[in-house]
């Protein structure tokens, strides 16, 4: 599973402050910490100061890639921010995110095509977040069609079925598991990614719920996840699930992680 | 998910010793500990002294049911032991186990029918443990047919797809997940149970692998598990998975477990 480290997000106060005072040291430490923990990409979100998203994301992207040799997940509501950051980004970025609203996917697809970038497609539409698996799968199919028409390979698409809180809707978790399974089997060339942490909103011991949900989703076909790899127990669950799914030859990565003390929970 | 507590098994030296000297206090403490941790049934296995299985299992069953108000999973290779224990067992027992070998299922079905007991049907046949999901599902169908012919309702059957070690065969975990999903969807009236711990044989941090595997199997339809509920982290994973699968109304059991300090990992 590809791990997108979520810590560098301007909705966190300390990140917003570091961004405003251009505190490279803080940002780069956050990046290194996640890379060391096992992140495959670093998410960067600079949507804090209205009107400054483009220059802020561009600065963030440069600061992070100066510290770690990883691709970034460029995370913004602003098309201009994506454009600005792509100008300085090295390697193929992951753009986060399009959705099924009119205009949003159409605006991001040409950018993804031009830069050979990957693209997160959130299964939300004009009427917001879907209520069930059926609607999520339908939106994924609708977007897959637009992606193919635009000439972008489905292998570069990461569908995000939009995790919601299990505390407010009992079937939310089961629906999500069903949506992941169906999208992976009905659009096999594309990937499925989730931001996990919404699932545990409003409940205690959120880390326990988040990592248990991750294991359940990985068993259902999830192949990328947006999470905080520095949280206790999270990467041990990832290593265990990879070994259990037969994606870790002879369990060597698992055994190595244990020897390095990285499976402590 | 129904939890079958596995600690009272004569393959454990201390249990075999307690059994031989009829140490009721030790056995009953093991039973209470598991009931308190959240076991729904207590597994009792007395297959230590050849020729004494029947009297030993009968004694175990009485000792355990004198301590806890739970049904037992009567676990023996000996038909006589099952018969003897059923004579003293209160409530509907779970018989563990039949398999697809000639004679074994035919011998246990009349007993299950007579006592209205539930029955574990292990998907192993004359040639031992299956190599893939396909063979497991085929054996389940074969046994389901015999069960129905014998007039035993499928709702009393727990198919056990026979977990094997992921360290010796990379695809073992993935196969098992596929087998659980297919048996649940193709024989929807029956249940699926697994003994988890074989999956982690030969690897470090077995608890981490076992509980991660449990979450994955629960997402795939597993509705009973044979495990040690006193192991750190195991029942927290069960509570989290139940909440995530929408089987815990308003997450009340999860929240209660947290308040009682039972979600510590």
XYZ file of C-alpha atoms in Angstrom:
530
model
C 0.000 0.000 0.000
C 1.325 3.474 -0.875
C 1.452 5.681 2.202
C 0.753 9.406 1.817
C 1.954 11.220 4.945
C -0.682 13.765 5.947
C 1.078 15.879 8.576
C 2.036 18.926 6.452
C -1.464 20.360 6.236
C -2.260 24.031 6.850
C -5.401 23.087 8.771
C -2.901 22.259 11.551
C -2.093 25.495 13.369
C 1.619 24.822 13.701
C 1.893 24.118 9.983
C -0.056 27.272 9.087
C 2.229 29.328 11.323
C 5.388 27.750 9.900
C 4.090 28.400 6.421
C 3.437 32.061 7.132
C 6.868 32.712 8.618
C 8.534 30.479 5.994
C 9.956 28.179 8.674
C 11.776 25.729 6.442
C 13.337 23.864 9.363
C 9.964 22.981 10.902
C 8.452 21.893 7.600
C 11.484 19.841 6.623
C 11.556 18.105 10.013
C 7.904 17.132 9.520
C 8.783 15.767 6.092
C 11.818 13.781 7.274
C 9.918 12.330 10.219
C 7.244 10.960 7.910
C 9.734 9.666 5.350
C 11.601 7.841 8.099
C 8.363 6.349 9.434
C 7.627 4.894 6.000
C 5.734 7.472 3.906
C 5.969 6.925 0.135
C 4.640 10.409 -0.661
C 4.323 13.567 1.404
C 1.031 15.438 1.285
C 1.433 19.235 1.215
C -1.571 21.479 1.810
C -1.112 25.256 1.982
C -4.762 26.355 1.856
C -4.607 28.761 4.808
C -4.212 32.338 3.528
C -6.813 33.169 0.902
C -5.159 34.576 -2.224
C -1.746 33.187 -1.268
C -2.410 29.489 -1.985
C -0.275 29.385 -5.122
C 2.883 30.992 -3.728
C 2.478 29.128 -0.426
C 2.103 25.674 -2.031
C 5.004 26.354 -4.359
C 7.192 27.286 -1.407
C 6.042 24.211 0.549
C 6.753 21.900 -2.375
C 10.272 23.244 -2.801
C 11.006 23.147 0.924
C 9.839 19.530 1.287
C 11.558 18.180 -1.822
C 14.794 19.848 -0.683
C 14.595 17.658 2.424
C 13.314 14.270 1.195
C 13.591 12.327 -2.038
C 9.877 11.628 -2.314
C 7.091 12.674 -4.654
C 4.464 14.970 -3.203
C 0.726 14.812 -2.988
C -0.216 18.383 -3.962
C -3.337 19.060 -1.962
C -5.333 22.220 -2.715
C -8.731 23.525 -3.675
C -6.961 26.012 -5.921
C -6.109 25.146 -9.521
C -3.553 27.954 -9.542
C -1.806 26.392 -6.551
C -1.527 23.076 -8.404
C -0.124 24.851 -11.449
C 2.407 26.805 -9.405
C 3.592 23.780 -7.431
C 3.871 21.572 -10.514
C 6.366 24.077 -11.974
C 8.848 23.275 -9.206
C 7.901 19.657 -8.412
C 10.426 16.965 -9.319
C 9.056 13.608 -10.551
C 5.414 12.648 -10.994
C 3.199 14.364 -8.417
C -0.156 13.164 -7.131
C -2.811 15.895 -7.504
C -5.369 15.976 -4.675
C -8.149 16.224 -5.676
C -10.702 16.244 -8.431
C -14.295 15.188 -7.801
C -17.449 14.683 -9.825
C -18.613 18.296 -9.597
C -18.956 20.058 -12.930
C -15.700 21.751 -13.892
C -13.359 20.378 -11.225
C -12.280 17.202 -13.058
C -12.280 18.981 -16.411
C -9.899 21.590 -14.988
C -7.454 19.117 -13.413
C -7.295 16.497 -16.173
C -5.319 18.653 -18.662
C -2.859 19.498 -15.887
C -2.445 15.822 -14.974
C -1.949 14.973 -18.635
C 0.607 17.711 -19.293
C 2.706 16.839 -16.230
C 2.132 13.062 -16.332
C 0.832 13.459 -12.808
C -1.378 11.074 -10.876
C -4.794 12.311 -9.787
C -7.021 11.674 -6.768
C -10.695 11.569 -7.797
C -12.961 11.964 -4.792
C -16.351 10.296 -5.271
C -18.359 13.356 -4.254
C -20.701 15.205 -6.572
C -22.951 18.239 -6.764
C -24.982 16.902 -3.857
C -21.981 16.342 -1.591
C -20.817 13.087 -0.014
C -22.706 9.959 -1.144
C -24.938 8.136 1.316
C -24.012 4.618 0.242
C -21.634 2.380 -1.707
C -23.850 2.388 -4.805
C -23.562 6.162 -5.297
C -19.806 6.096 -4.698
C -19.295 3.415 -7.344
C -21.554 5.264 -9.815
C -19.539 8.481 -9.401
C -16.288 6.543 -9.878
C -17.582 5.084 -13.162
C -18.706 8.533 -14.304
C -15.253 9.992 -13.607
C -13.443 6.998 -15.149
C -15.258 7.713 -18.392
C -14.172 11.375 -18.380
C -10.594 10.340 -17.539
C -10.429 7.910 -20.456
C -11.968 10.476 -22.832
C -9.287 12.962 -21.819
C -6.616 10.420 -22.726
C -5.275 10.012 -19.188
C -4.437 6.364 -18.344
C -6.632 4.916 -15.562
C -3.449 3.605 -13.936
C -2.766 7.203 -12.858
C -6.134 7.598 -11.133
C -6.701 7.118 -7.395
C -10.386 6.987 -6.536
C -11.101 8.221 -3.028
C -14.516 6.979 -1.849
C -14.799 9.703 0.822
C -14.690 8.160 4.283
C -17.353 9.420 6.725
C -17.784 9.024 10.478
C -19.078 5.712 11.779
C -20.280 7.478 14.957
C -22.891 9.466 13.024
C -23.910 6.721 10.571
C -23.617 3.074 11.592
C -23.334 1.640 8.073
C -20.642 4.177 7.011
C -17.742 1.762 7.506
C -19.427 -1.208 5.848
C -20.461 0.969 2.891
C -16.926 2.184 2.481
C -15.532 -1.356 2.521
C -18.088 -2.325 -0.131
C -17.240 0.724 -2.244
C -13.496 -0.021 -2.136
C -14.085 -3.645 -3.135
C -16.398 -2.745 -6.008
C -14.314 0.097 -7.437
C -11.206 -2.128 -7.408
C -13.010 -4.980 -9.123
C -15.064 -2.900 -11.602
C -12.294 -0.458 -12.568
C -9.289 -2.752 -12.099
C -6.762 -0.476 -13.815
C -7.357 2.357 -11.338
C -6.237 2.596 -7.718
C -8.232 3.251 -4.563
C -7.015 5.632 -1.857
C -8.624 6.701 1.426
C -8.063 9.330 4.032
C -8.706 7.163 7.049
C -9.146 9.462 9.971
C -12.678 10.744 9.317
C -14.009 7.290 10.165
C -13.209 7.729 13.871
C -14.458 11.313 14.231
C -16.202 11.831 17.580
C -14.982 8.551 19.114
C -12.277 7.764 21.664
C -9.087 5.858 20.835
C -9.116 7.076 17.262
C -5.791 5.447 16.395
C -7.216 2.004 17.194
C -10.213 2.602 14.895
C -8.075 4.111 12.130
C -5.576 1.269 11.974
C -8.243 -1.439 12.295
C -10.132 0.222 9.432
C -6.933 0.368 7.371
C -6.468 -3.410 7.727
C -10.093 -3.989 6.713
C -9.786 -1.730 3.665
C -6.477 -3.302 2.599
C -8.180 -6.715 2.694
C -10.805 -5.201 0.385
C -8.358 -3.861 -2.216
C -7.231 -0.452 -0.964
C -3.786 0.265 -2.424
C -3.018 3.734 -1.072
C -3.836 5.563 2.153
C -3.545 9.111 3.455
C -2.517 8.877 7.104
C -0.029 9.940 9.745
C 2.702 7.276 9.617
C 4.238 8.586 12.854
C 1.195 7.578 14.942
C 1.824 4.638 17.295
C 0.726 1.342 15.818
C -0.074 2.626 12.351
C 2.966 1.436 10.376
C 3.127 -1.877 12.307
C -0.414 -2.542 11.055
C 0.652 -1.657 7.498
C 3.663 -4.040 7.679
C 1.511 -6.824 9.166
C -1.218 -6.379 6.541
C 1.316 -6.408 3.681
C 2.796 -9.661 5.000
C -0.686 -11.168 5.420
C -1.657 -10.168 1.862
C 1.441 -11.892 0.457
C 2.973 -8.645 -0.778
C 6.091 -8.987 1.352
C 8.270 -11.803 -0.028
C 9.190 -14.254 2.737
C 7.924 -11.565 5.148
C 11.378 -9.994 4.926
C 10.205 -6.407 5.333
C 8.114 -7.434 8.307
C 11.010 -9.273 9.947
C 13.394 -6.387 9.219
C 10.948 -3.890 10.718
C 10.761 -6.049 13.836
C 14.569 -6.204 14.138
C 14.714 -2.425 13.847
C 12.175 -2.090 16.652
C 9.589 -0.654 14.258
C 6.770 -3.051 15.109
C 6.303 -1.864 18.671
C 2.659 -0.925 19.236
C -18.275 -11.804 15.896
C -18.568 -14.768 18.283
C -15.395 -15.228 20.282
C -14.328 -18.752 21.203
C -11.699 -18.573 23.955
C -8.917 -21.026 23.152
C -6.858 -21.173 26.349
C -8.191 -24.427 27.848
C -6.402 -26.738 25.465
C -4.461 -29.798 26.581
C -1.703 -29.043 24.079
C -0.701 -26.406 26.653
C 1.442 -28.116 29.300
C -0.166 -26.341 32.236
C -3.633 -27.312 31.050
C -2.601 -30.952 30.529
C -1.127 -31.041 34.032
C -4.213 -29.434 35.590
C -6.377 -31.904 33.737
C -4.410 -34.890 34.999
C -4.492 -33.812 38.637
C -8.120 -32.603 38.306
C -7.157 -29.069 39.308
C -10.567 -27.451 39.106
C -9.352 -24.101 40.469
C -6.786 -23.634 37.680
C -9.225 -24.612 34.937
C -12.009 -22.440 36.320
C -9.699 -19.438 36.631
C -8.755 -19.875 32.965
C -12.458 -19.985 32.089
C -13.378 -16.898 34.135
C -10.456 -14.907 32.760
C -11.629 -15.532 29.220
C -15.292 -14.853 29.997
C -14.336 -11.540 31.576
C -12.195 -10.608 28.578
C -15.200 -11.118 26.303
C -15.362 -14.766 25.214
C -18.814 -15.920 24.032
C -17.878 -19.611 24.213
C -15.066 -21.467 25.947
C -13.140 -24.045 23.945
C -12.269 -27.187 25.930
C -9.774 -29.680 24.553
C -8.715 -32.685 26.632
C -6.884 -34.722 24.004
C -3.765 -35.403 26.073
C -3.971 -38.882 27.583
C -4.757 -41.529 24.977
C -7.716 -43.621 26.049
C -8.869 -41.042 28.619
C -10.255 -38.408 26.220
C -13.895 -39.097 27.053
C -13.672 -38.969 30.847
C -11.242 -36.024 30.677
C -13.424 -33.910 28.364
C -16.499 -34.694 30.406
C -14.709 -33.551 33.557
C -13.441 -30.378 31.809
C -16.915 -29.523 30.531
C -18.442 -29.861 33.990
C -15.661 -27.902 35.673
C -15.876 -25.009 33.206
C -19.667 -24.771 33.152
C -19.677 -24.748 36.954
C -17.609 -21.548 36.751
C -19.056 -19.595 33.809
C -22.497 -19.289 32.234
C -21.267 -19.882 28.703
C -21.689 -22.610 26.095
C -18.609 -24.666 25.303
C -16.803 -25.502 22.133
C -16.150 -29.238 22.621
C -12.860 -29.817 20.871
C -11.695 -33.386 20.357
C -10.599 -35.892 17.762
C -12.562 -38.525 19.685
C -16.222 -39.139 18.938
C -16.573 -40.807 22.337
C -15.295 -37.649 24.029
C -17.941 -35.565 22.244
C -20.637 -38.034 23.307
C -19.484 -38.061 26.921
C -19.226 -34.277 27.186
C -22.595 -33.692 25.520
C -24.195 -35.756 28.289
C -23.219 -33.133 30.877
C -23.163 -29.970 28.723
C -25.863 -27.381 29.400
C -27.259 -25.461 26.421
C -26.300 -25.891 22.770
C -22.633 -26.816 22.421
C -20.379 -26.190 19.431
C -18.713 -29.432 18.277
C -15.164 -28.988 16.979
C -14.703 -30.445 14.460
C -15.873 -32.407 11.483
C -14.018 -32.271 8.157
C -14.459 -33.635 4.662
C -12.692 -36.928 5.343
C -14.817 -40.023 4.834
C -16.619 -40.906 8.040
C -15.830 -37.897 10.202
C -18.781 -35.710 9.165
C -21.099 -38.731 8.965
C -20.219 -39.622 12.559
C -20.692 -36.122 14.010
C -23.865 -35.081 12.151
C -26.219 -37.459 14.035
C -24.731 -36.245 17.313
C -25.209 -32.578 16.326
C -28.765 -33.362 15.287
C -29.669 -35.246 18.448
C -28.289 -32.548 20.763
C -29.217 -29.552 18.579
C -25.546 -28.683 18.710
C -23.607 -26.433 16.361
C -20.798 -27.974 14.345
C -17.433 -26.738 13.075
C -16.686 -28.158 9.618
C -13.014 -27.820 8.762
C -12.369 -27.582 5.027
C -9.735 -30.296 4.973
C -10.096 -33.563 3.123
C -8.350 -36.866 2.486
C -5.367 -35.025 1.061
C -4.984 -32.695 4.028
C -5.127 -28.904 4.051
C -6.136 -27.296 0.733
C -3.572 -25.308 -1.245
C -5.918 -22.497 -2.319
C -9.291 -20.802 -1.882
C -10.911 -22.817 -4.671
C -10.356 -26.148 -2.915
C -11.560 -24.745 0.415
C -14.798 -23.498 -1.128
C -15.349 -26.812 -2.947
C -14.962 -28.779 0.299
C -17.404 -26.414 2.039
C -20.006 -26.997 -0.666
C -19.460 -30.766 -0.444
C -20.006 -30.712 3.329
C -22.988 -28.318 3.070
C -24.692 -30.889 0.884
C -24.126 -33.677 3.423
C -25.336 -31.414 6.246
C -28.566 -30.598 4.447
C -29.102 -34.272 3.559
C -28.769 -35.157 7.230
C -31.475 -32.636 8.117
C -29.201 -30.337 10.123
C -29.913 -26.619 9.463
C -26.993 -24.785 7.801
C -27.428 -22.048 10.409
C -25.787 -24.412 12.898
C -22.699 -24.956 10.731
C -19.429 -23.058 11.154
C -17.088 -23.628 8.226
C -13.449 -23.320 9.214
C -11.276 -22.720 6.134
C -8.099 -23.927 7.903
C -5.671 -21.050 8.349
C -2.064 -21.818 7.384
C 1.196 -19.940 7.965
C 1.937 -16.926 5.806
C 5.662 -17.367 6.536
C 5.768 -20.656 4.628
C 3.363 -19.720 1.813
C 3.059 -16.076 0.757
C -0.470 -16.338 -0.696
C -1.850 -18.180 2.378
C -3.437 -15.077 3.913
C -4.928 -13.768 0.679
C -6.324 -17.225 -0.119
C -7.927 -17.429 3.290
C -9.536 -13.997 2.909
C -10.911 -15.073 -0.475
C -12.199 -18.363 0.954
C -14.003 -16.606 3.825
C -15.647 -14.142 1.436
C -16.747 -16.851 -0.994
C -18.074 -19.303 1.600
C -20.093 -16.500 3.252
C -21.574 -15.355 -0.039
C -22.133 -18.810 -1.607
C -23.482 -20.514 1.543
C -25.102 -17.501 3.205
C -27.029 -19.482 5.843
C -23.851 -20.949 7.323
C -21.217 -19.226 9.457
C -17.468 -18.954 8.998
C -15.038 -19.437 11.875
C -11.238 -19.329 11.971
C -8.528 -20.256 14.389
C -6.301 -17.263 13.794
C -2.980 -18.039 15.322
C -1.574 -20.437 12.708
C -1.241 -17.512 10.299
C 1.638 -16.021 12.279
C 3.553 -19.262 12.918
C 7.317 -18.723 12.691
C 7.115 -14.909 12.726
C 7.830 -12.327 15.428
C 5.115 -10.146 17.035
C 2.468 -12.785 16.473
C -0.238 -10.829 18.296
C 0.100 -7.964 15.820
C -0.325 -10.343 12.866
C -3.189 -12.238 14.515
C -5.265 -9.166 15.321
C -4.574 -7.499 11.968
C -5.666 -10.729 10.250
C -8.805 -10.842 12.392
C -9.805 -7.337 11.226
C -9.194 -8.339 7.603
C -11.262 -11.516 7.954
C -14.105 -9.694 9.736
C -14.246 -7.248 6.813
C -14.576 -10.308 4.569
C -17.481 -11.888 6.450
C -15.944 -13.923 9.282
C -18.516 -14.183 12.071
C -16.708 -16.312 14.675
C -13.106 -16.670 15.746
C -11.090 -19.014 17.942
C -8.538 -16.906 19.781
C -7.129 -15.919 23.149
C -9.232 -12.927 24.257
C -6.806 -12.173 27.094
C -3.969 -11.263 24.702
C -3.105 -7.549 24.658
C -4.807 -5.714 21.834
C -7.015 -8.570 20.688
C -10.403 -7.562 22.133
C -9.822 -3.849 21.392
C -9.463 -4.861 17.729
C -12.690 -6.874 17.959
C -14.585 -3.919 19.491
C -13.172 -1.506 16.899
C -14.021 -3.819 14.012
C -17.578 -4.343 15.272
C -18.080 -0.571 15.477
C -16.594 -0.096 11.996
C -18.866 -2.795 10.553
C -21.953 -1.078 11.983
C -22.741 -3.945 14.356
C -22.427 -1.811 17.471
C -25.401 0.588 17.654
C -24.192 4.149 18.191
C -20.799 2.584 19.019
C -22.085 2.141 22.567
C -20.165 -1.065 23.293
C -17.010 0.536 21.951
C -17.466 3.654 24.071
C -18.327 1.573 27.146
C -15.240 -0.596 26.634
C -13.136 2.562 26.460
C -14.634 3.921 29.686
C -13.844 0.627 31.407
C -10.244 0.850 30.239
C -10.690 -2.167 27.977
C -9.404 -0.573 24.785
C -5.820 -0.122 25.983
C -3.445 -1.696 23.495
